[in-house]
Coordinates of C-alpha atoms in Angstrom, one line a residue:
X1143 CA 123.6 -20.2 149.2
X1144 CA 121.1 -17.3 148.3
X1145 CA 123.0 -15.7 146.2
X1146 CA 123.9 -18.9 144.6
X1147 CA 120.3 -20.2 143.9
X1148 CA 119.1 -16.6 142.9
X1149 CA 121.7 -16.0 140.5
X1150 CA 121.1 -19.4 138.7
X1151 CA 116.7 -18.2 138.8
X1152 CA 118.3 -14.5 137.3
X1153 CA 119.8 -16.3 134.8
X1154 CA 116.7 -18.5 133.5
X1155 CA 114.7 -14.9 133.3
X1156 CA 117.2 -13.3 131.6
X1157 CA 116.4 -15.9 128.4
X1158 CA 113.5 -15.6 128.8
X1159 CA 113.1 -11.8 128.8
X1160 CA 116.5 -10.2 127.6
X1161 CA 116.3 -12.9 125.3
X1162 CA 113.6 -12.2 123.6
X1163 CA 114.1 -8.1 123.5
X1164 CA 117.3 -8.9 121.5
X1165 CA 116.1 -11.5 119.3
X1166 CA 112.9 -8.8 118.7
X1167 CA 116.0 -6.2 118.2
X1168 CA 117.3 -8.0 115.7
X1169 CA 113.8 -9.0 113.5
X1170 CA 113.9 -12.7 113.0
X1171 CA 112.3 -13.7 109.5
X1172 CA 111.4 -17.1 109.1
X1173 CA 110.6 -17.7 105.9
X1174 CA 114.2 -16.6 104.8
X1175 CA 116.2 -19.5 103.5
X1176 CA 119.3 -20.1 105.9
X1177 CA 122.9 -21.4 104.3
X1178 CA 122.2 -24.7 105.3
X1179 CA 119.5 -25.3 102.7
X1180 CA 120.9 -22.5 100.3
X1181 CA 124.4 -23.8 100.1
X1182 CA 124.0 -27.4 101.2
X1183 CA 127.3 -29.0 100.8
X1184 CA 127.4 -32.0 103.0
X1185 CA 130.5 -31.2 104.5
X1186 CA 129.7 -28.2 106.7
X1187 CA 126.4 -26.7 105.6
X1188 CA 123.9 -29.2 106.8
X1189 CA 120.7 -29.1 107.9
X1190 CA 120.3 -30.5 111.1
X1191 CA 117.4 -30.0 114.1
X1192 CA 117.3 -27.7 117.1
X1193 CA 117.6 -29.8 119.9
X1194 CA 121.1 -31.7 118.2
X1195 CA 122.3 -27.5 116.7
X1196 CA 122.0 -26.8 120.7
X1197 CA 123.6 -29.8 122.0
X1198 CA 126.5 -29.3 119.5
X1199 CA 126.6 -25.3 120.5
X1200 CA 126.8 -26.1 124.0
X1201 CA 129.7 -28.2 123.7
X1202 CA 131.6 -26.2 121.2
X1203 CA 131.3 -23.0 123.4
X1204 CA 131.7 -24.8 126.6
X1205 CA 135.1 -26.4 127.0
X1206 CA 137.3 -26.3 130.1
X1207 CA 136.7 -22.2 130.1
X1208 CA 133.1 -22.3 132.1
X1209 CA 134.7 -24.4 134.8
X1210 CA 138.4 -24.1 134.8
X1211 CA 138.2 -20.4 134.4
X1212 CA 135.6 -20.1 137.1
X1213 CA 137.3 -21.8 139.5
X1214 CA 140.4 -19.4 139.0
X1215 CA 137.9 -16.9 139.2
X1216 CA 136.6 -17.7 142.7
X1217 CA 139.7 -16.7 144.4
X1218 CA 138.2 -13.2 143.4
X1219 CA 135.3 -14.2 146.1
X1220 CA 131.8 -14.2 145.1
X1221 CA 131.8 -11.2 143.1
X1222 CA 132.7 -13.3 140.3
X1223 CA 128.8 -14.7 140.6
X1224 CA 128.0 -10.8 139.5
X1225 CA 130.2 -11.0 136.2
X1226 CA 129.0 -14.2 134.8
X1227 CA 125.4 -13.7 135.5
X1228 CA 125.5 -10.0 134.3
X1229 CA 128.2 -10.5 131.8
X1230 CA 126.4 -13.5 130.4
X1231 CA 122.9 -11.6 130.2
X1232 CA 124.1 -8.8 128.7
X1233 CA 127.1 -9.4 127.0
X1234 CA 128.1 -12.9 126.3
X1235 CA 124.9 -14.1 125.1
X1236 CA 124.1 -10.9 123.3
X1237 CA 127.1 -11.7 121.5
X1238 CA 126.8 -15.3 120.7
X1239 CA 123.4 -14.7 119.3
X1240 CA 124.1 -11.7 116.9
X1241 CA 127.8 -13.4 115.6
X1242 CA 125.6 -16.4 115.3
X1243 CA 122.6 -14.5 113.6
X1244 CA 124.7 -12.5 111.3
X1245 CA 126.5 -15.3 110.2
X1246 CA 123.1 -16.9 108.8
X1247 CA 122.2 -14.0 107.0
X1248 CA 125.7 -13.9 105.6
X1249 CA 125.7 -17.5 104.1
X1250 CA 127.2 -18.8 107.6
X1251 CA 130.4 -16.4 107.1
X1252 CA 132.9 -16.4 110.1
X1253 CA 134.1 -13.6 112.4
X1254 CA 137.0 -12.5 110.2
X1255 CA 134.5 -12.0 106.9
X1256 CA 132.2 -10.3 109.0
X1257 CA 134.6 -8.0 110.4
X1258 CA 135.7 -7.0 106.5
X1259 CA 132.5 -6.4 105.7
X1260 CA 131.7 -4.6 108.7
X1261 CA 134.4 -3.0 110.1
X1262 CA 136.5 -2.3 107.3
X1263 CA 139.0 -4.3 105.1
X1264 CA 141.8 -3.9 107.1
X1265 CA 140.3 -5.6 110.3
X1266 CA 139.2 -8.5 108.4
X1267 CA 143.0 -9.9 107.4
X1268 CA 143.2 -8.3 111.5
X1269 CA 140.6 -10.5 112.5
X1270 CA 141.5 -13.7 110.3
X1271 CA 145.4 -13.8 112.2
X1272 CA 143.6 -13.3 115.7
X1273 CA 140.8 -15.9 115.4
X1274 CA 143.4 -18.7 113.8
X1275 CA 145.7 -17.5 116.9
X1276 CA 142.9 -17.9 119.4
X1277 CA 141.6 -21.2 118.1
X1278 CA 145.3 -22.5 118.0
X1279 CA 145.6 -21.6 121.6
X1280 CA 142.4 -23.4 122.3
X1281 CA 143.2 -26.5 120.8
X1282 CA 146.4 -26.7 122.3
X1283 CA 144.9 -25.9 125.6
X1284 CA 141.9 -28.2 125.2
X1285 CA 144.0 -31.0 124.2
X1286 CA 146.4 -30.7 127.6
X1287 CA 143.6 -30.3 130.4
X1288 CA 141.6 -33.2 129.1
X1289 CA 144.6 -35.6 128.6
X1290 CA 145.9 -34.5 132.3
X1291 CA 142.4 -35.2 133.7
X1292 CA 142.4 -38.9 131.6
X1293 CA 146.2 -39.5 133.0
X1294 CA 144.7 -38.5 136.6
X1295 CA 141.9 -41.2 136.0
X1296 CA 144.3 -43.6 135.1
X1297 CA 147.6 -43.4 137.2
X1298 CA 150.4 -45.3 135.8
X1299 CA 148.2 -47.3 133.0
X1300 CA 148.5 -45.1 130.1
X1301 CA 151.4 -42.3 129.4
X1302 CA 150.5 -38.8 129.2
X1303 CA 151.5 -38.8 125.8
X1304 CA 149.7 -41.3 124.6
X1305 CA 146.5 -40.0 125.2
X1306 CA 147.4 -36.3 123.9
X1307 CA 148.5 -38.5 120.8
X1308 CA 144.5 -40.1 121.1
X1309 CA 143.1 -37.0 121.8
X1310 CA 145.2 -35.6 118.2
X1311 CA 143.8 -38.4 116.0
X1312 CA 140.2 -37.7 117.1
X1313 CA 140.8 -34.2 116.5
X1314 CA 142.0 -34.7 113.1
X1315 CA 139.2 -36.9 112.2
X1316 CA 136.7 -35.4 113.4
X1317 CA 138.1 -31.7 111.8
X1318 CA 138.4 -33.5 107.9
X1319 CA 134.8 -35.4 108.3
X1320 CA 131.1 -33.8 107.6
X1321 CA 129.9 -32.4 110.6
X1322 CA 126.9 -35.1 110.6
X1323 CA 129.5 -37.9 110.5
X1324 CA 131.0 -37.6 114.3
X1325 CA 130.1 -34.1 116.2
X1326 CA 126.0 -34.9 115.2
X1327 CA 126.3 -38.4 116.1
X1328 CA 128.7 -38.0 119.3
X1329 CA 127.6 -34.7 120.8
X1330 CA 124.2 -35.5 122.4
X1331 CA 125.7 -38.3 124.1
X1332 CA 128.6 -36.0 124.9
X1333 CA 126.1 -33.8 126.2
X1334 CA 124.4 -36.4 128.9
X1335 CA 127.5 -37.0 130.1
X1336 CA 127.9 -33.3 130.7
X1337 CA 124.6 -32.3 132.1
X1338 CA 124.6 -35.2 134.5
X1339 CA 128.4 -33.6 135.8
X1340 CA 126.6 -30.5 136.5
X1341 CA 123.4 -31.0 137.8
X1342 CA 125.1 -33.7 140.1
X1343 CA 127.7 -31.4 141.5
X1344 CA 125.2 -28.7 141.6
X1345 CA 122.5 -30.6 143.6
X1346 CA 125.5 -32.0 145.4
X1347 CA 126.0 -28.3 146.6
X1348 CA 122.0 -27.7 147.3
X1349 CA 121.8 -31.6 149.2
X1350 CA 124.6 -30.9 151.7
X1351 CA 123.9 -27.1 152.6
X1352 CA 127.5 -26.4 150.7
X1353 CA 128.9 -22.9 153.0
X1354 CA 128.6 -20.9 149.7
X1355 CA 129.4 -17.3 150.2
X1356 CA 126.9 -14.3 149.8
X1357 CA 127.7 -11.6 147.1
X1358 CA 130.0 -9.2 148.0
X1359 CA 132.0 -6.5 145.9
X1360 CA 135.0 -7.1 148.4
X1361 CA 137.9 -8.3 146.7
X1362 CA 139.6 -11.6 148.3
X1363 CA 141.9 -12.6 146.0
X1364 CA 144.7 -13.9 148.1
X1365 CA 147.7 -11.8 146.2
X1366 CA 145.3 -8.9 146.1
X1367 CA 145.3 -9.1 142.5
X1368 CA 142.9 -6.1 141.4
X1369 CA 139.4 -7.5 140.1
X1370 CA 139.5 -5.1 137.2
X1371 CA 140.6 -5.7 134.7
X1372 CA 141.7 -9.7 135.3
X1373 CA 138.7 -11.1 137.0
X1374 CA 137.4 -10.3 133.6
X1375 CA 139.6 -12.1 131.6
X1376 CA 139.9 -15.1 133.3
X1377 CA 136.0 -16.2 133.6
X1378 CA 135.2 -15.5 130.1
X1379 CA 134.0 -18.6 128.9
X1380 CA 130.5 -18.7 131.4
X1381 CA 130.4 -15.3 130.8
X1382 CA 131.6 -13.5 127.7
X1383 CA 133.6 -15.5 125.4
X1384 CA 135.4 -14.3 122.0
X1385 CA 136.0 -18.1 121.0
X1386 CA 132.2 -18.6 120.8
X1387 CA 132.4 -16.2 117.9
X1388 CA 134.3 -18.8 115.9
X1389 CA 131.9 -21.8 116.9
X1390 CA 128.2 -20.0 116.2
X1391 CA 129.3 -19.9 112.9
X1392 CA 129.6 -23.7 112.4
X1393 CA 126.2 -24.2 113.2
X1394 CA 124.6 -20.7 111.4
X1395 CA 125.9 -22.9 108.5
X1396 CA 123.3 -26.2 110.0
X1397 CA 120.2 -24.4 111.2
X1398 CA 117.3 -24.8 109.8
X1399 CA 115.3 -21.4 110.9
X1400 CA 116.1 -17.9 112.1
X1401 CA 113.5 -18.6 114.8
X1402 CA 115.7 -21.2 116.5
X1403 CA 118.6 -18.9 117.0
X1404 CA 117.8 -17.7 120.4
X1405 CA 117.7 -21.3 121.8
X1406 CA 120.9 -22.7 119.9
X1407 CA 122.6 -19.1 120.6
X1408 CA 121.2 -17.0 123.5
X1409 CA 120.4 -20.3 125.1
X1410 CA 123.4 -22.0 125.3
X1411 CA 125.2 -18.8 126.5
X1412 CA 122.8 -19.3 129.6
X1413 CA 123.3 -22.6 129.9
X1414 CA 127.0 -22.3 130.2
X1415 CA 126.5 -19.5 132.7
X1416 CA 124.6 -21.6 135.2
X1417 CA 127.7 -24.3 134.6
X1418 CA 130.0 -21.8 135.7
X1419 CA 128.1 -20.8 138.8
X1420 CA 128.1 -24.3 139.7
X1421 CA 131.8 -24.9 139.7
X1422 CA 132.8 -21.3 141.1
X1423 CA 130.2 -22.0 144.2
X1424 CA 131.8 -25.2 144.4
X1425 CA 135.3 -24.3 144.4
X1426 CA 134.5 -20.9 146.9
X1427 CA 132.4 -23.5 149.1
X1428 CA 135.1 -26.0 149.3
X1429 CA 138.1 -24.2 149.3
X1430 CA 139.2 -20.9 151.3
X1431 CA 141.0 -18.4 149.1
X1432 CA 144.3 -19.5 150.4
X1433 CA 144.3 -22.9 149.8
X1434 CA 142.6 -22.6 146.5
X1435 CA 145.4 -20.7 145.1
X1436 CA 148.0 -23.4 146.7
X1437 CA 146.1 -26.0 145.0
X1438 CA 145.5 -24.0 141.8
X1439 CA 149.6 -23.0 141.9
X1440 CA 150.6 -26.9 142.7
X1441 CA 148.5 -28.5 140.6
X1442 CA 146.4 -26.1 138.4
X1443 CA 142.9 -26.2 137.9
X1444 CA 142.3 -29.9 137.0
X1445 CA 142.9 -31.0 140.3
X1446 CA 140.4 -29.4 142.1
X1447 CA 138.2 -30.6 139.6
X1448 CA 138.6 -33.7 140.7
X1449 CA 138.9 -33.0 144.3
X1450 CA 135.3 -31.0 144.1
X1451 CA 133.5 -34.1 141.8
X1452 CA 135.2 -36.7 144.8
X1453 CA 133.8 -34.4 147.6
X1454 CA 130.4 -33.9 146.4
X1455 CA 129.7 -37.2 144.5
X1456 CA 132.3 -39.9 145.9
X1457 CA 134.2 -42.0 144.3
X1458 CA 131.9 -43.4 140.9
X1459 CA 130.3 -40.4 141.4
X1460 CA 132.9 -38.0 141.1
X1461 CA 134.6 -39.9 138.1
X1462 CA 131.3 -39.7 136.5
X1463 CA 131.1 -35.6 136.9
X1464 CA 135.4 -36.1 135.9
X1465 CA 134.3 -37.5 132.9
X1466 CA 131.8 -34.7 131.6
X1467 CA 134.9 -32.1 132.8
X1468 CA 136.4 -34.0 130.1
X1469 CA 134.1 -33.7 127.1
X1470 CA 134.1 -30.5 127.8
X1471 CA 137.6 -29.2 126.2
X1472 CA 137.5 -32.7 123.7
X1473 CA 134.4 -31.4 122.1
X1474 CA 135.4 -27.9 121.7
X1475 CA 139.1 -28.6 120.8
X1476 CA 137.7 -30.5 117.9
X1477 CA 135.9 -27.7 116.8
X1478 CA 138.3 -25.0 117.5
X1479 CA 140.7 -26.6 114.4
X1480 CA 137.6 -27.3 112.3
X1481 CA 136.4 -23.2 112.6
X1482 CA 139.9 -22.8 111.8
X1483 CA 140.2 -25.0 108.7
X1484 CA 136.8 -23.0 107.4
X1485 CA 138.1 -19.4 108.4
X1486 CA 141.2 -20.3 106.6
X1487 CA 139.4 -21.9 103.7
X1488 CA 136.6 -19.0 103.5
X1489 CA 139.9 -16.5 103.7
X1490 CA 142.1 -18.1 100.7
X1491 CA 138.8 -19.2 98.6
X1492 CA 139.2 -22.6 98.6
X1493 CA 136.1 -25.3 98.5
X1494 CA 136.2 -27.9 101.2
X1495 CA 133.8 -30.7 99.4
X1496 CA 137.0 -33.0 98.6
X1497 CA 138.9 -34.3 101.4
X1498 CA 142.0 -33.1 99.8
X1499 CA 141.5 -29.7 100.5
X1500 CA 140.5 -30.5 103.7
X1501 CA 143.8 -32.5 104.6
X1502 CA 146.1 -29.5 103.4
X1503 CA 144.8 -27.1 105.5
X1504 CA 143.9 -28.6 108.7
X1505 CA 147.8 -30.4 109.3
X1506 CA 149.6 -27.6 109.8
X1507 CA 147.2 -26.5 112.6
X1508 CA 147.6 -29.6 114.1
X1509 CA 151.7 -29.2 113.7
X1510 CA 151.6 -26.3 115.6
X1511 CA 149.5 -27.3 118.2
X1512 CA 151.6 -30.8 118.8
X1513 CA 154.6 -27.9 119.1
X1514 CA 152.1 -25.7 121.4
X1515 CA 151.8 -28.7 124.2
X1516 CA 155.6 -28.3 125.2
X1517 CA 154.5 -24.8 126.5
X1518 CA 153.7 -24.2 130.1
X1519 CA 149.7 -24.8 130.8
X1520 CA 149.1 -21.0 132.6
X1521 CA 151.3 -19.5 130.2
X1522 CA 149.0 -20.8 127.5
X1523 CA 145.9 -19.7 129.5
X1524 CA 147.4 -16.1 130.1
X1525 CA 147.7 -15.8 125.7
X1526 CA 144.1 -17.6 125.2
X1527 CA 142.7 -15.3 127.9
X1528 CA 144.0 -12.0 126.1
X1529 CA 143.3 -13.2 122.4
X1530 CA 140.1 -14.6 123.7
X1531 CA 138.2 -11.7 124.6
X1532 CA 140.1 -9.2 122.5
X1533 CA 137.8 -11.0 119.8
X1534 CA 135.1 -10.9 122.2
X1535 CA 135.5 -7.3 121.7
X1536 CA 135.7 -6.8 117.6
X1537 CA 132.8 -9.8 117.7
X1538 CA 130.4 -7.2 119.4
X1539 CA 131.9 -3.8 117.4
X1540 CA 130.6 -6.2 114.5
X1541 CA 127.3 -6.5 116.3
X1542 CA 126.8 -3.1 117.1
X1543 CA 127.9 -2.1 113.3
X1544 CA 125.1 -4.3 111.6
X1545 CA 122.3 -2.8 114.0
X1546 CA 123.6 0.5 114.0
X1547 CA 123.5 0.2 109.7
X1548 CA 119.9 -0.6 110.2
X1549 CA 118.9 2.0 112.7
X1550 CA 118.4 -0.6 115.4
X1551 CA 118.9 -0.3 118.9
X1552 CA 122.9 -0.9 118.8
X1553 CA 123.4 -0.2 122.8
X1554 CA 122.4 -3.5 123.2
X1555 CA 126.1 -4.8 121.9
X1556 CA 128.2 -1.3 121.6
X1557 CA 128.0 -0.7 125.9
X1558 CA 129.4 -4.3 126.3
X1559 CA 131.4 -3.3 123.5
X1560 CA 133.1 -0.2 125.3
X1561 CA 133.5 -2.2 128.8
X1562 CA 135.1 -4.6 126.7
X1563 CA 137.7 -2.6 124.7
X1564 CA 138.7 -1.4 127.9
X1565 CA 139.2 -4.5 129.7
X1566 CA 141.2 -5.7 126.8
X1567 CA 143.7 -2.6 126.8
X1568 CA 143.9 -2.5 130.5
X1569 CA 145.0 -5.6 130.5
X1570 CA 147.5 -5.7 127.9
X1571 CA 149.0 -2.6 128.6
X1572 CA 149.6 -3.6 131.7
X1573 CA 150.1 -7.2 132.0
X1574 CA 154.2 -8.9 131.7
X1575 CA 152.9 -10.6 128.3
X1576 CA 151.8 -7.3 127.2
X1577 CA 153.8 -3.9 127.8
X1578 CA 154.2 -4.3 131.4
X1579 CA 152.9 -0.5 132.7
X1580 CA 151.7 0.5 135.8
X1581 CA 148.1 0.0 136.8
X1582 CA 147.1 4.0 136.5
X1583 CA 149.2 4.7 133.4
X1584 CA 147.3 1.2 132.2
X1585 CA 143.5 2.5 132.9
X1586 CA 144.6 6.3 131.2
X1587 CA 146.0 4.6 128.2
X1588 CA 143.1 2.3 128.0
X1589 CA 140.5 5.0 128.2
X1590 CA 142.5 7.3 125.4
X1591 CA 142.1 4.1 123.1
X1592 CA 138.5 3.3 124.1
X1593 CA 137.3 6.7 123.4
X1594 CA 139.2 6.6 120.0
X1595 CA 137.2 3.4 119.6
X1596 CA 134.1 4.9 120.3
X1597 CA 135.3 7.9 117.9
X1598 CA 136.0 5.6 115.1
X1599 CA 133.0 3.8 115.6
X1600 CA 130.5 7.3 115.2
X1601 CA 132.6 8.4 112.5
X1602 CA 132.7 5.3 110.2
X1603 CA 128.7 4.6 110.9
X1604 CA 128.1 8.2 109.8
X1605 CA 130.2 7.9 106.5
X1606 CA 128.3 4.7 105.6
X1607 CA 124.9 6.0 106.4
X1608 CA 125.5 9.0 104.6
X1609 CA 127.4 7.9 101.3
X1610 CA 125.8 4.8 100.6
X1611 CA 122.0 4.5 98.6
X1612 CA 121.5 1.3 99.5
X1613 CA 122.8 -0.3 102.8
X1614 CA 123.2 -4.6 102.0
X1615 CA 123.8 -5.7 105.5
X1616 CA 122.3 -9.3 104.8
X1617 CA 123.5 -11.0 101.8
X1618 CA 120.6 -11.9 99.6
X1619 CA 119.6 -15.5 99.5
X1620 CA 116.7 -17.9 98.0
X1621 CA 113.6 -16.9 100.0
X1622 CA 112.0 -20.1 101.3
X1623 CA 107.8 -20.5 100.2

């Protein structure tokens, strides 16, 4: 329980502290005009206020990853507690803010532009096929949990397909409308309903003296599956997560000052975290490592969700905490096909003010994901996990690349950076998805391709801050008076 309660106090320091050294890294300026004012469309750029941009942020980064992945992740043992507080500090918030920040001074651009501009033309037509993969994957996946959670809710009423086909038409509607039409309207009630899931199971925890286990760096994963590098990749979401590069940009493009970044971005990264450390202490309190990963084989993840929210809140209880579980993945899934409509649209040049243009993009995303559903759940999870943090990755070589151009203090996003690169090689050198090598031929091939990384990285900042006059890492935009 102490580790618990002091990681969730480490947390709430480290945006308050951490927080403000990056946001001071990067040099705020509010009196520049941001895209929602400078290329006000009423479709996506719209100004909108702090408290509704964080509500929306929150849910659009925080769909079943911060509690489906942490509960996966506690059959690591409570050394997962030290990844998503450290990781979230000083990597997955770091990130958010600067994809989210460098988006707004790039006229609300999204990961794949920023990676041309950045990292080099290639990697942006590299970029562009990963993030439409990615949010693909997490449509798909946010459409199946939620819709198994629903069926679980309501045995024998309504068919499972039925209620992925619901879940579909709120996607598509909510993907072609403005964002001030549903999201803005929806999401803070959305968001109640979430915070009153957490806090409930997490004072649940506190009330009843929950047996939560004290940090350890021993590994008790019950298949003695090595921590590095797959405890890693499955928490992401709660602690570094290459989707929330696709959603900052949705609401760089609705934010009405620079100064409110490090609440909408940094903030909500934090906020996540302490969600995640609610439901991995729940699931390690509840369940021995054994007979989590019986019930996780079974049944998956979604029923000890509602096993935990019936334990620790009873039986209205518990299907009030089951409900926020599932606006979690509803309200991310919708955005996850609406970043991809504007990464497609930003990509091929086409305006998105007529509905039209809208329509033609979005349905064949929504085609593919229909197809996607047939696909095994953990099969799904294993691809998402992979093409999720392999963006996490470029995201923060972007992030690193546009301090670095300004002479700033890059080491604040290229060390997470390197841990990540490595991760992500590791893993898909040596996973069955990937190229299926052994562990140690895995870590030497990883390191060979991190240092190249690291190579490429020195070489290519060096070239630019040497050849070019005049380094334009902001676009220029209307200055506000």
């Amino acid at each position: 329980m102490v580790t618990f309660l002091l990681s969730i106090v480490i947390l709430i320091i480290g945006y308050f502290t951490y927080g403000k050294v990056v946001e001071r890294i990067f040099g705020v300026k509010d009196e520049r005009s941001t895209p929602a004012y400078s290329m006000s469309d009423g479709v996506d750029y719209v100004p909108m206020g702090t408290k509704k941009n964080s509500m929306i942020q929150l849910l659009n980064i925080a769909g079943v990853g911060p509690i489906f992945g942490p509960i996966m992740g506690a059959l690591y043992g409570p050394v997962a507690f030290l990844w998503i507080v450290l990781g979230s500090i000083f990597a997955g918030a770091v990130h958010d803010y600067l994809t989210g920040m460098i988006s707004i001074r790039n006229r609300g651009a999204h990961l794949p532009e920023l990676a041309g501009k950045f990292l080099g033309k290639t990697m942006k037509h590299v970029v562009n096929a990963f993030s439409i993969l990615l949010l693909v994957l997490v449509g798909t996946v946010f459409v199946t949990a939620p819709a198994t959670l629903i069926a679980d809710l309501t045995p024998g009423w309504i068919g499972l397909g039925v209620i992925i086909a619901a879940i579909f038409v709120y996607y598509i509607v909510a993907t072609l409308l403005p964002i001030d039409k549903i999201i803005g309207r929806l999401y803070p009630y959305f968001g109640a309903l979430l915070l009153i899931s957490a806090v409930g199971v997490g004072a649940g925890l506190v009330i009843t003296g929950a047996d939560i286990p004290e940090v350890t760096l021993t590994n008790l994963h019950p298949a003695g599956t090595a921590i590095f590098p797959l405890l890693f990749l499955t928490i992401s979401c709660g602690a570094l997560s290459g989707f929330h590069a696709t959603q900052s940009p949705i609401i760089s493009r609705t934010t009405q000052k620079e100064k409110q970044g490090r609440k909408i971005f940094y903030g909500m990264m934090i906020l996540e975290a302490i969600i995640a450390m609610i439901w991995a202490a729940a699931a390690m309190s509840l369940f021995e490592p054994g007979e989590l990963n019986a019930i996780l084989n079974d049944a998956g993840p979604a029923a000890v969700v509602s096993e935990v929210s019936t334990l620790m809140l009873g039986a209205f209880g518990g299907t009030l905490a089951i409900l926020g579980v599932i606006v979690l993945p509803i309200t991310s899934g919708d955005t996850a096909f609406r970043s991809a409509r504007m990464i497609i649209a930003d990509y091929i040049n086409v305006k998105q003010m007529k509905i039209s243009s809208r329509l033609w993009i979005a349905i064949p995303l929504f085609v593919i994901s229909v197809a996607l559903t047939q696909i095994d759940f953990n099969l799904l999870w294993r691809y998402f996990s992979w093409a999720n943090q392999s963006t996490a990755m470029i995201a923060l070589w972007v992030g690193a690349m546009y301090l670095a151009l300004q002479r700033k203090n890059h080491w604040i996003a290229s060390i997470p950076a390197v841990f990540m690169t490595m991760v992500t090689f590791t893993y898909i050198l040596s996973a069955p998805i990937g190229f299926g090598l052994s562990m140690n031929i895995s870590y030497t091939g990883a390191a060979i391709i991190t240092v190249v990384c690291i190579f490429a990285f020195i070489i290519s900042l060096k070239k630019r801050l040497n050849t070019d006059t005049e380094i334009q890492v902001d676009d220029d935009l209307p200055q506000t008076a």
